[in-house]
Amino acid sequence: VIDGVVTAATTSHTFTNIQANHTIDAVFAPTGVFTNTITSTTGANGTISPLGNIDVISGASQTYTFATTTAGYDIATVIVDGVSVATSTSYTFTNVTAPHSILVTFADTTAPVITILGNNPATTTVGVAYVDAGATAFDLVDGTTTVATSTDLNINATGTYSYVYVSSDAAGNVATSTRIINVIDVVPDTTAPVITILGNNPATTTV
């Protein structure tokens, strides 16, 4: 820009026969291919692809995909440029014009599976001690886990009651399962005995 007038771009300009004050301004614009770096990292028990530093052409897009590598784990957080975004299995940077970062973490979010042993529902009679068959629990990450129980069972009154089983893993995921117990009255015996006659019937004898 010479004396306020835009002129053709060139690498030099010469003022000749200078008789007055002049101004000259040079404006520079980028040329060639420019890139911005996106840095991706991941926590344990999962992957992000691509991983590490990727140079992305200015204005282009870059997609990242995530997956767990350990049974029982799910995507916990996706953090883009230091800000948590909605969890998904992928994330795309569009119109990249600056450096970015993306971090994905994974966590155990799967509760143990409880298996109730014996009949469910179970039936017992009033006044008869009830012995529960119990339950087992297995977690994909921790293996066998302990099972706690609670119940509102009253064997002295007819009704429908619950036997509740609870199990949790090291990550704090909790599972519950319930057995229904029906307490019924003693069923009266209304069937007469069966008599079996031995020998001939009718029988015959002499005077």
PDB file of C-alpha atoms in Angstrom:
ATOM      1  CA  VAL A   1       0.000   0.000   0.000  1.00  0.00           C
ATOM      2  CA  ILE A   2       1.825   3.114  -1.222  1.00  0.00           C
ATOM      3  CA  ASP A   3       0.597   6.495  -0.141  1.00  0.00           C
ATOM      4  CA  GLY A   4      -2.736   4.868   0.744  1.00  0.00           C
ATOM      5  CA  VAL A   5      -3.156   3.169  -2.614  1.00  0.00           C
ATOM      6  CA  VAL A   6      -3.127  -0.628  -2.953  1.00  0.00           C
ATOM      7  CA  THR A   7      -0.626  -1.700  -5.572  1.00  0.00           C
ATOM      8  CA  ALA A   8       0.401  -5.013  -7.068  1.00  0.00           C
ATOM      9  CA  ALA A   9       2.262  -7.316  -4.703  1.00  0.00           C
ATOM     10  CA  THR A  10       6.009  -7.340  -5.176  1.00  0.00           C
ATOM     11  CA  THR A  11       9.145  -7.967  -3.178  1.00  0.00           C
ATOM     12  CA  SER A  12      10.409  -4.357  -3.447  1.00  0.00           C
ATOM     13  CA  HIS A  13       9.460  -0.779  -4.337  1.00  0.00           C
ATOM     14  CA  THR A  14      11.642   2.203  -5.182  1.00  0.00           C
ATOM     15  CA  PHE A  15      10.649   5.807  -4.615  1.00  0.00           C
ATOM     16  CA  THR A  16      12.274   8.019  -7.273  1.00  0.00           C
ATOM     17  CA  ASN A  17      12.692  11.771  -7.445  1.00  0.00           C
ATOM     18  CA  ILE A  18      11.328  12.208  -3.942  1.00  0.00           C
ATOM     19  CA  GLN A  19       9.811  15.681  -3.565  1.00  0.00           C
ATOM     20  CA  ALA A  20       7.338  15.016  -0.713  1.00  0.00           C
ATOM     21  CA  ASN A  21       6.558  12.675   2.169  1.00  0.00           C
ATOM     22  CA  HIS A  22       5.429   9.160   1.299  1.00  0.00           C
ATOM     23  CA  THR A  23       4.070   6.100   3.148  1.00  0.00           C
ATOM     24  CA  ILE A  24       4.461   2.436   2.403  1.00  0.00           C
ATOM     25  CA  ASP A  25       2.783  -0.494   4.181  1.00  0.00           C
ATOM     26  CA  ALA A  26       3.377  -4.197   3.512  1.00  0.00           C
ATOM     27  CA  VAL A  27       0.717  -6.770   4.352  1.00  0.00           C
ATOM     28  CA  PHE A  28       1.759 -10.422   4.572  1.00  0.00           C
ATOM     29  CA  ALA A  29      -0.462 -13.447   3.968  1.00  0.00           C
ATOM     30  CA  PRO A  30       0.288 -17.134   4.576  1.00  0.00           C
ATOM     31  CA  THR A  31       1.302 -19.297   1.670  1.00  0.00           C
ATOM     32  CA  GLY A  32       1.687 -23.072   1.287  1.00  0.00           C
ATOM     33  CA  VAL A  33       0.112 -25.773   3.495  1.00  0.00           C
ATOM     34  CA  PHE A  34      -0.437 -24.957   7.149  1.00  0.00           C
ATOM     35  CA  THR A  35      -1.184 -27.563   9.806  1.00  0.00           C
ATOM     36  CA  ASN A  36      -2.403 -27.642  13.399  1.00  0.00           C
ATOM     37  CA  THR A  37      -1.475 -30.365  15.863  1.00  0.00           C
ATOM     38  CA  ILE A  38      -4.114 -32.408  17.689  1.00  0.00           C
ATOM     39  CA  THR A  39      -2.832 -34.415  20.660  1.00  0.00           C
ATOM     40  CA  SER A  40      -4.802 -37.495  21.745  1.00  0.00           C
ATOM     41  CA  THR A  41      -4.271 -39.498  24.932  1.00  0.00           C
ATOM     42  CA  THR A  42      -6.160 -42.270  26.689  1.00  0.00           C
ATOM     43  CA  GLY A  43      -6.476 -43.848  30.112  1.00  0.00           C
ATOM     44  CA  ALA A  44      -6.054 -47.538  30.913  1.00  0.00           C
ATOM     45  CA  ASN A  45      -8.443 -50.264  29.698  1.00  0.00           C
ATOM     46  CA  GLY A  46      -9.232 -48.620  26.375  1.00  0.00           C
ATOM     47  CA  THR A  47      -7.898 -47.168  23.138  1.00  0.00           C
ATOM     48  CA  ILE A  48      -8.195 -44.026  21.033  1.00  0.00           C
ATOM     49  CA  SER A  49      -7.414 -43.965  17.326  1.00  0.00           C
ATOM     50  CA  PRO A  50      -5.356 -42.238  16.095  1.00  0.00           C
ATOM     51  CA  LEU A  51      -3.182 -41.934  19.203  1.00  0.00           C
ATOM     52  CA  GLY A  52      -0.602 -39.216  19.845  1.00  0.00           C
ATOM     53  CA  ASN A  53       0.181 -36.090  17.852  1.00  0.00           C
ATOM     54  CA  ILE A  54      -1.524 -35.664  14.465  1.00  0.00           C
ATOM     55  CA  ASP A  55      -0.895 -32.705  12.152  1.00  0.00           C
ATOM     56  CA  VAL A  56      -4.162 -31.652  10.521  1.00  0.00           C
ATOM     57  CA  ILE A  57      -4.292 -29.363   7.500  1.00  0.00           C
ATOM     58  CA  SER A  58      -5.853 -26.033   8.407  1.00  0.00           C
ATOM     59  CA  GLY A  59      -9.587 -26.085   7.695  1.00  0.00           C
ATOM     60  CA  ALA A  60      -9.771 -29.893   7.512  1.00  0.00           C
ATOM     61  CA  SER A  61     -11.526 -32.345   9.869  1.00  0.00           C
ATOM     62  CA  GLN A  62     -10.182 -35.173  12.020  1.00  0.00           C
ATOM     63  CA  THR A  63     -12.193 -37.993  13.589  1.00  0.00           C
ATOM     64  CA  TYR A  64     -11.164 -40.019  16.643  1.00  0.00           C
ATOM     65  CA  THR A  65     -12.709 -43.339  17.675  1.00  0.00           C
ATOM     66  CA  PHE A  66     -12.666 -44.957  21.127  1.00  0.00           C
ATOM     67  CA  ALA A  67     -13.067 -48.532  22.326  1.00  0.00           C
ATOM     68  CA  THR A  68     -12.684 -50.474  25.552  1.00  0.00           C
ATOM     69  CA  THR A  69     -10.137 -53.271  25.788  1.00  0.00           C
ATOM     70  CA  THR A  70     -11.231 -54.824  29.098  1.00  0.00           C
ATOM     71  CA  ALA A  71     -14.523 -56.600  29.782  1.00  0.00           C
ATOM     72  CA  GLY A  72     -16.715 -54.674  32.208  1.00  0.00           C
ATOM     73  CA  TYR A  73     -15.292 -51.261  31.279  1.00  0.00           C
ATOM     74  CA  ASP A  74     -17.058 -48.459  29.418  1.00  0.00           C
ATOM     75  CA  ILE A  75     -16.102 -44.975  28.221  1.00  0.00           C
ATOM     76  CA  ALA A  76     -16.172 -42.721  31.290  1.00  0.00           C
ATOM     77  CA  THR A  77     -15.151 -39.270  30.035  1.00  0.00           C
ATOM     78  CA  VAL A  78     -14.249 -37.529  26.787  1.00  0.00           C
ATOM     79  CA  ILE A  79     -12.351 -34.289  27.436  1.00  0.00           C
ATOM     80  CA  VAL A  80     -11.739 -31.935  24.499  1.00  0.00           C
ATOM     81  CA  ASP A  81      -9.451 -28.953  25.033  1.00  0.00           C
ATOM     82  CA  GLY A  82      -9.878 -29.392  28.775  1.00  0.00           C
ATOM     83  CA  VAL A  83     -13.684 -29.454  28.665  1.00  0.00           C
ATOM     84  CA  SER A  84     -15.779 -32.576  29.213  1.00  0.00           C
ATOM     85  CA  VAL A  85     -18.131 -33.394  26.329  1.00  0.00           C
ATOM     86  CA  ALA A  86     -20.871 -35.994  25.936  1.00  0.00           C
ATOM     87  CA  THR A  87     -19.508 -39.547  25.955  1.00  0.00           C
ATOM     88  CA  SER A  88     -19.685 -41.427  22.703  1.00  0.00           C
ATOM     89  CA  THR A  89     -17.598 -43.869  20.690  1.00  0.00           C
ATOM     90  CA  SER A  90     -16.146 -41.127  18.473  1.00  0.00           C
ATOM     91  CA  TYR A  91     -15.435 -37.399  18.228  1.00  0.00           C
ATOM     92  CA  THR A  92     -14.749 -35.216  15.168  1.00  0.00           C
ATOM     93  CA  PHE A  93     -12.857 -31.924  15.051  1.00  0.00           C
ATOM     94  CA  THR A  94     -14.201 -29.854  12.144  1.00  0.00           C
ATOM     95  CA  ASN A  95     -12.636 -26.851  10.395  1.00  0.00           C
ATOM     96  CA  VAL A  96      -9.434 -27.194  12.393  1.00  0.00           C
ATOM     97  CA  THR A  97      -7.714 -23.807  12.610  1.00  0.00           C
ATOM     98  CA  ALA A  98      -5.863 -24.169  15.928  1.00  0.00           C
ATOM     99  CA  PRO A  99      -4.172 -26.859  18.019  1.00  0.00           C
ATOM    100  CA  HIS A 100      -6.464 -29.137  20.038  1.00  0.00           C
ATOM    101  CA  SER A 101      -6.292 -31.942  22.582  1.00  0.00           C
ATOM    102  CA  ILE A 102      -8.537 -34.897  23.358  1.00  0.00           C
ATOM    103  CA  LEU A 103      -8.413 -37.274  26.339  1.00  0.00           C
ATOM    104  CA  VAL A 104     -10.573 -40.372  26.818  1.00  0.00           C
ATOM    105  CA  THR A 105     -10.845 -42.302  30.088  1.00  0.00           C
ATOM    106  CA  PHE A 106     -12.476 -45.632  30.855  1.00  0.00           C
ATOM    107  CA  ALA A 107     -14.096 -46.983  34.024  1.00  0.00           C
ATOM    108  CA  ASP A 108     -15.688 -50.134  35.410  1.00  0.00           C
ATOM    109  CA  THR A 109     -19.405 -49.384  35.139  1.00  0.00           C
ATOM    110  CA  THR A 110     -20.765 -52.935  35.044  1.00  0.00           C
ATOM    111  CA  ALA A 111     -22.392 -54.343  38.184  1.00  0.00           C
ATOM    112  CA  PRO A 112     -21.991 -57.977  39.256  1.00  0.00           C
ATOM    113  CA  VAL A 113     -24.502 -60.559  38.047  1.00  0.00           C
ATOM    114  CA  ILE A 114     -26.454 -62.259  40.846  1.00  0.00           C
ATOM    115  CA  THR A 115     -27.665 -65.842  40.402  1.00  0.00           C
ATOM    116  CA  ILE A 116     -30.429 -66.961  42.785  1.00  0.00           C
ATOM    117  CA  LEU A 117     -30.118 -70.617  43.779  1.00  0.00           C
ATOM    118  CA  GLY A 118     -33.186 -72.803  44.241  1.00  0.00           C
ATOM    119  CA  ASN A 119     -36.799 -71.985  43.494  1.00  0.00           C
ATOM    120  CA  ASN A 120     -37.990 -68.464  42.815  1.00  0.00           C
ATOM    121  CA  PRO A 121     -40.686 -67.980  43.931  1.00  0.00           C
ATOM    122  CA  ALA A 122     -40.284 -70.283  46.926  1.00  0.00           C
ATOM    123  CA  THR A 123     -43.099 -71.646  49.105  1.00  0.00           C
ATOM    124  CA  THR A 124     -43.149 -72.522  52.789  1.00  0.00           C
ATOM    125  CA  THR A 125     -45.856 -73.132  55.389  1.00  0.00           C
ATOM    126  CA  VAL A 126     -46.783 -71.149  58.459  1.00  0.00           C
ATOM    127  CA  GLY A 127     -44.665 -71.980  61.483  1.00  0.00           C
ATOM    128  CA  VAL A 128     -42.066 -73.976  59.534  1.00  0.00           C
ATOM    129  CA  ALA A 129     -38.509 -72.647  59.615  1.00  0.00           C
ATOM    130  CA  TYR A 130     -37.427 -71.369  56.199  1.00  0.00           C
ATOM    131  CA  VAL A 131     -33.902 -72.189  55.000  1.00  0.00           C
ATOM    132  CA  ASP A 132     -32.878 -70.029  52.077  1.00  0.00           C
ATOM    133  CA  ALA A 133     -30.937 -71.608  49.210  1.00  0.00           C
ATOM    134  CA  GLY A 134     -28.812 -68.478  48.823  1.00  0.00           C
ATOM    135  CA  ALA A 135     -27.308 -66.746  45.810  1.00  0.00           C
ATOM    136  CA  THR A 136     -23.944 -66.201  44.115  1.00  0.00           C
ATOM    137  CA  ALA A 137     -22.521 -63.136  42.357  1.00  0.00           C
ATOM    138  CA  PHE A 138     -19.875 -62.720  39.667  1.00  0.00           C
ATOM    139  CA  ASP A 139     -18.278 -59.530  38.368  1.00  0.00           C
ATOM    140  CA  LEU A 140     -16.506 -59.218  35.005  1.00  0.00           C
ATOM    141  CA  VAL A 141     -13.628 -57.285  36.586  1.00  0.00           C
ATOM    142  CA  ASP A 142     -13.432 -58.559  40.187  1.00  0.00           C
ATOM    143  CA  GLY A 143     -14.632 -62.136  39.730  1.00  0.00           C
ATOM    144  CA  THR A 144     -16.697 -63.613  42.573  1.00  0.00           C
ATOM    145  CA  THR A 145     -18.180 -60.986  44.877  1.00  0.00           C
ATOM    146  CA  THR A 146     -19.891 -61.315  48.243  1.00  0.00           C
ATOM    147  CA  VAL A 147     -23.678 -61.290  48.573  1.00  0.00           C
ATOM    148  CA  ALA A 148     -25.546 -59.593  51.416  1.00  0.00           C
ATOM    149  CA  THR A 149     -29.176 -60.425  52.199  1.00  0.00           C
ATOM    150  CA  SER A 150     -32.177 -58.781  53.797  1.00  0.00           C
ATOM    151  CA  THR A 151     -35.741 -59.972  54.187  1.00  0.00           C
ATOM    152  CA  ASP A 152     -39.137 -59.061  55.593  1.00  0.00           C
ATOM    153  CA  LEU A 153     -40.097 -62.748  55.984  1.00  0.00           C
ATOM    154  CA  ASN A 154     -42.485 -63.651  58.808  1.00  0.00           C
ATOM    155  CA  ILE A 155     -43.008 -67.403  58.942  1.00  0.00           C
ATOM    156  CA  ASN A 156     -45.802 -66.971  61.514  1.00  0.00           C
ATOM    157  CA  ALA A 157     -48.127 -65.204  59.119  1.00  0.00           C
ATOM    158  CA  THR A 158     -49.333 -66.095  55.656  1.00  0.00           C
ATOM    159  CA  GLY A 159     -48.412 -63.704  52.881  1.00  0.00           C
ATOM    160  CA  THR A 160     -45.907 -62.845  50.157  1.00  0.00           C
ATOM    161  CA  TYR A 161     -42.470 -61.792  51.286  1.00  0.00           C
ATOM    162  CA  SER A 162     -39.145 -60.809  49.713  1.00  0.00           C
ATOM    163  CA  TYR A 163     -35.601 -62.068  50.163  1.00  0.00           C
ATOM    164  CA  VAL A 164     -33.266 -59.413  48.714  1.00  0.00           C
ATOM    165  CA  TYR A 165     -29.692 -60.099  47.613  1.00  0.00           C
ATOM    166  CA  VAL A 166     -27.185 -57.266  47.143  1.00  0.00           C
ATOM    167  CA  SER A 167     -23.659 -57.419  45.728  1.00  0.00           C
ATOM    168  CA  SER A 168     -21.181 -54.658  44.822  1.00  0.00           C
ATOM    169  CA  ASP A 169     -17.786 -54.590  43.122  1.00  0.00           C
ATOM    170  CA  ALA A 170     -14.621 -52.623  43.911  1.00  0.00           C
ATOM    171  CA  ALA A 171     -15.739 -49.789  41.632  1.00  0.00           C
ATOM    172  CA  GLY A 172     -18.966 -49.337  43.614  1.00  0.00           C
ATOM    173  CA  ASN A 173     -21.354 -50.810  41.041  1.00  0.00           C
ATOM    174  CA  VAL A 174     -24.282 -52.388  42.903  1.00  0.00           C
ATOM    175  CA  ALA A 175     -26.552 -55.221  41.815  1.00  0.00           C
ATOM    176  CA  THR A 176     -29.764 -56.382  43.488  1.00  0.00           C
ATOM    177  CA  SER A 177     -31.991 -59.392  42.948  1.00  0.00           C
ATOM    178  CA  THR A 178     -35.081 -60.626  44.792  1.00  0.00           C
ATOM    179  CA  ARG A 179     -36.591 -63.989  45.636  1.00  0.00           C
ATOM    180  CA  ILE A 180     -40.323 -64.075  46.338  1.00  0.00           C
ATOM    181  CA  ILE A 181     -41.380 -66.271  49.262  1.00  0.00           C
ATOM    182  CA  ASN A 182     -44.995 -67.318  49.691  1.00  0.00           C
ATOM    183  CA  VAL A 183     -46.000 -68.388  53.210  1.00  0.00           C
ATOM    184  CA  ILE A 184     -49.165 -70.525  53.117  1.00  0.00           C
ATOM    185  CA  ASP A 185     -51.412 -72.255  55.635  1.00  0.00           C
ATOM    186  CA  VAL A 186     -50.907 -75.945  56.432  1.00  0.00           C
ATOM    187  CA  VAL A 187     -52.995 -77.861  53.915  1.00  0.00           C
ATOM    188  CA  PRO A 188     -55.407 -80.197  55.836  1.00  0.00           C
ATOM    189  CA  ASP A 189     -55.242 -83.912  55.001  1.00  0.00           C
ATOM    190  CA  THR A 190     -58.604 -84.708  53.428  1.00  0.00           C
ATOM    191  CA  THR A 191     -57.631 -88.037  51.851  1.00  0.00           C
ATOM    192  CA  ALA A 192     -58.765 -91.217  53.651  1.00  0.00           C
ATOM    193  CA  PRO A 193     -56.382 -94.163  54.046  1.00  0.00           C
ATOM    194  CA  VAL A 194     -56.366 -96.859  51.399  1.00  0.00           C
ATOM    195  CA  ILE A 195     -57.193-100.368  52.730  1.00  0.00           C
ATOM    196  CA  THR A 196     -55.824-103.387  50.912  1.00  0.00           C
ATOM    197  CA  ILE A 197     -57.589-106.687  51.642  1.00  0.00           C
ATOM    198  CA  LEU A 198     -55.279-109.648  51.639  1.00  0.00           C
ATOM    199  CA  GLY A 199     -56.390-113.062  50.433  1.00  0.00           C
ATOM    200  CA  ASN A 200     -59.563-113.958  48.573  1.00  0.00           C
ATOM    201  CA  ASN A 201     -62.466-111.604  48.518  1.00  0.00           C
ATOM    202  CA  PRO A 202     -65.012-113.037  48.794  1.00  0.00           C
ATOM    203  CA  ALA A 203     -63.559-115.915  50.784  1.00  0.00           C
ATOM    204  CA  THR A 204     -65.164-119.403  51.093  1.00  0.00           C
ATOM    205  CA  THR A 205     -65.089-121.867  53.988  1.00  0.00           C
ATOM    206  CA  THR A 206     -67.016-125.138  55.072  1.00  0.00           C
ATOM    207  CA  VAL A 207     -69.312-125.949  58.008  1.00  0.00           C
TER     208      VAL A 207
END
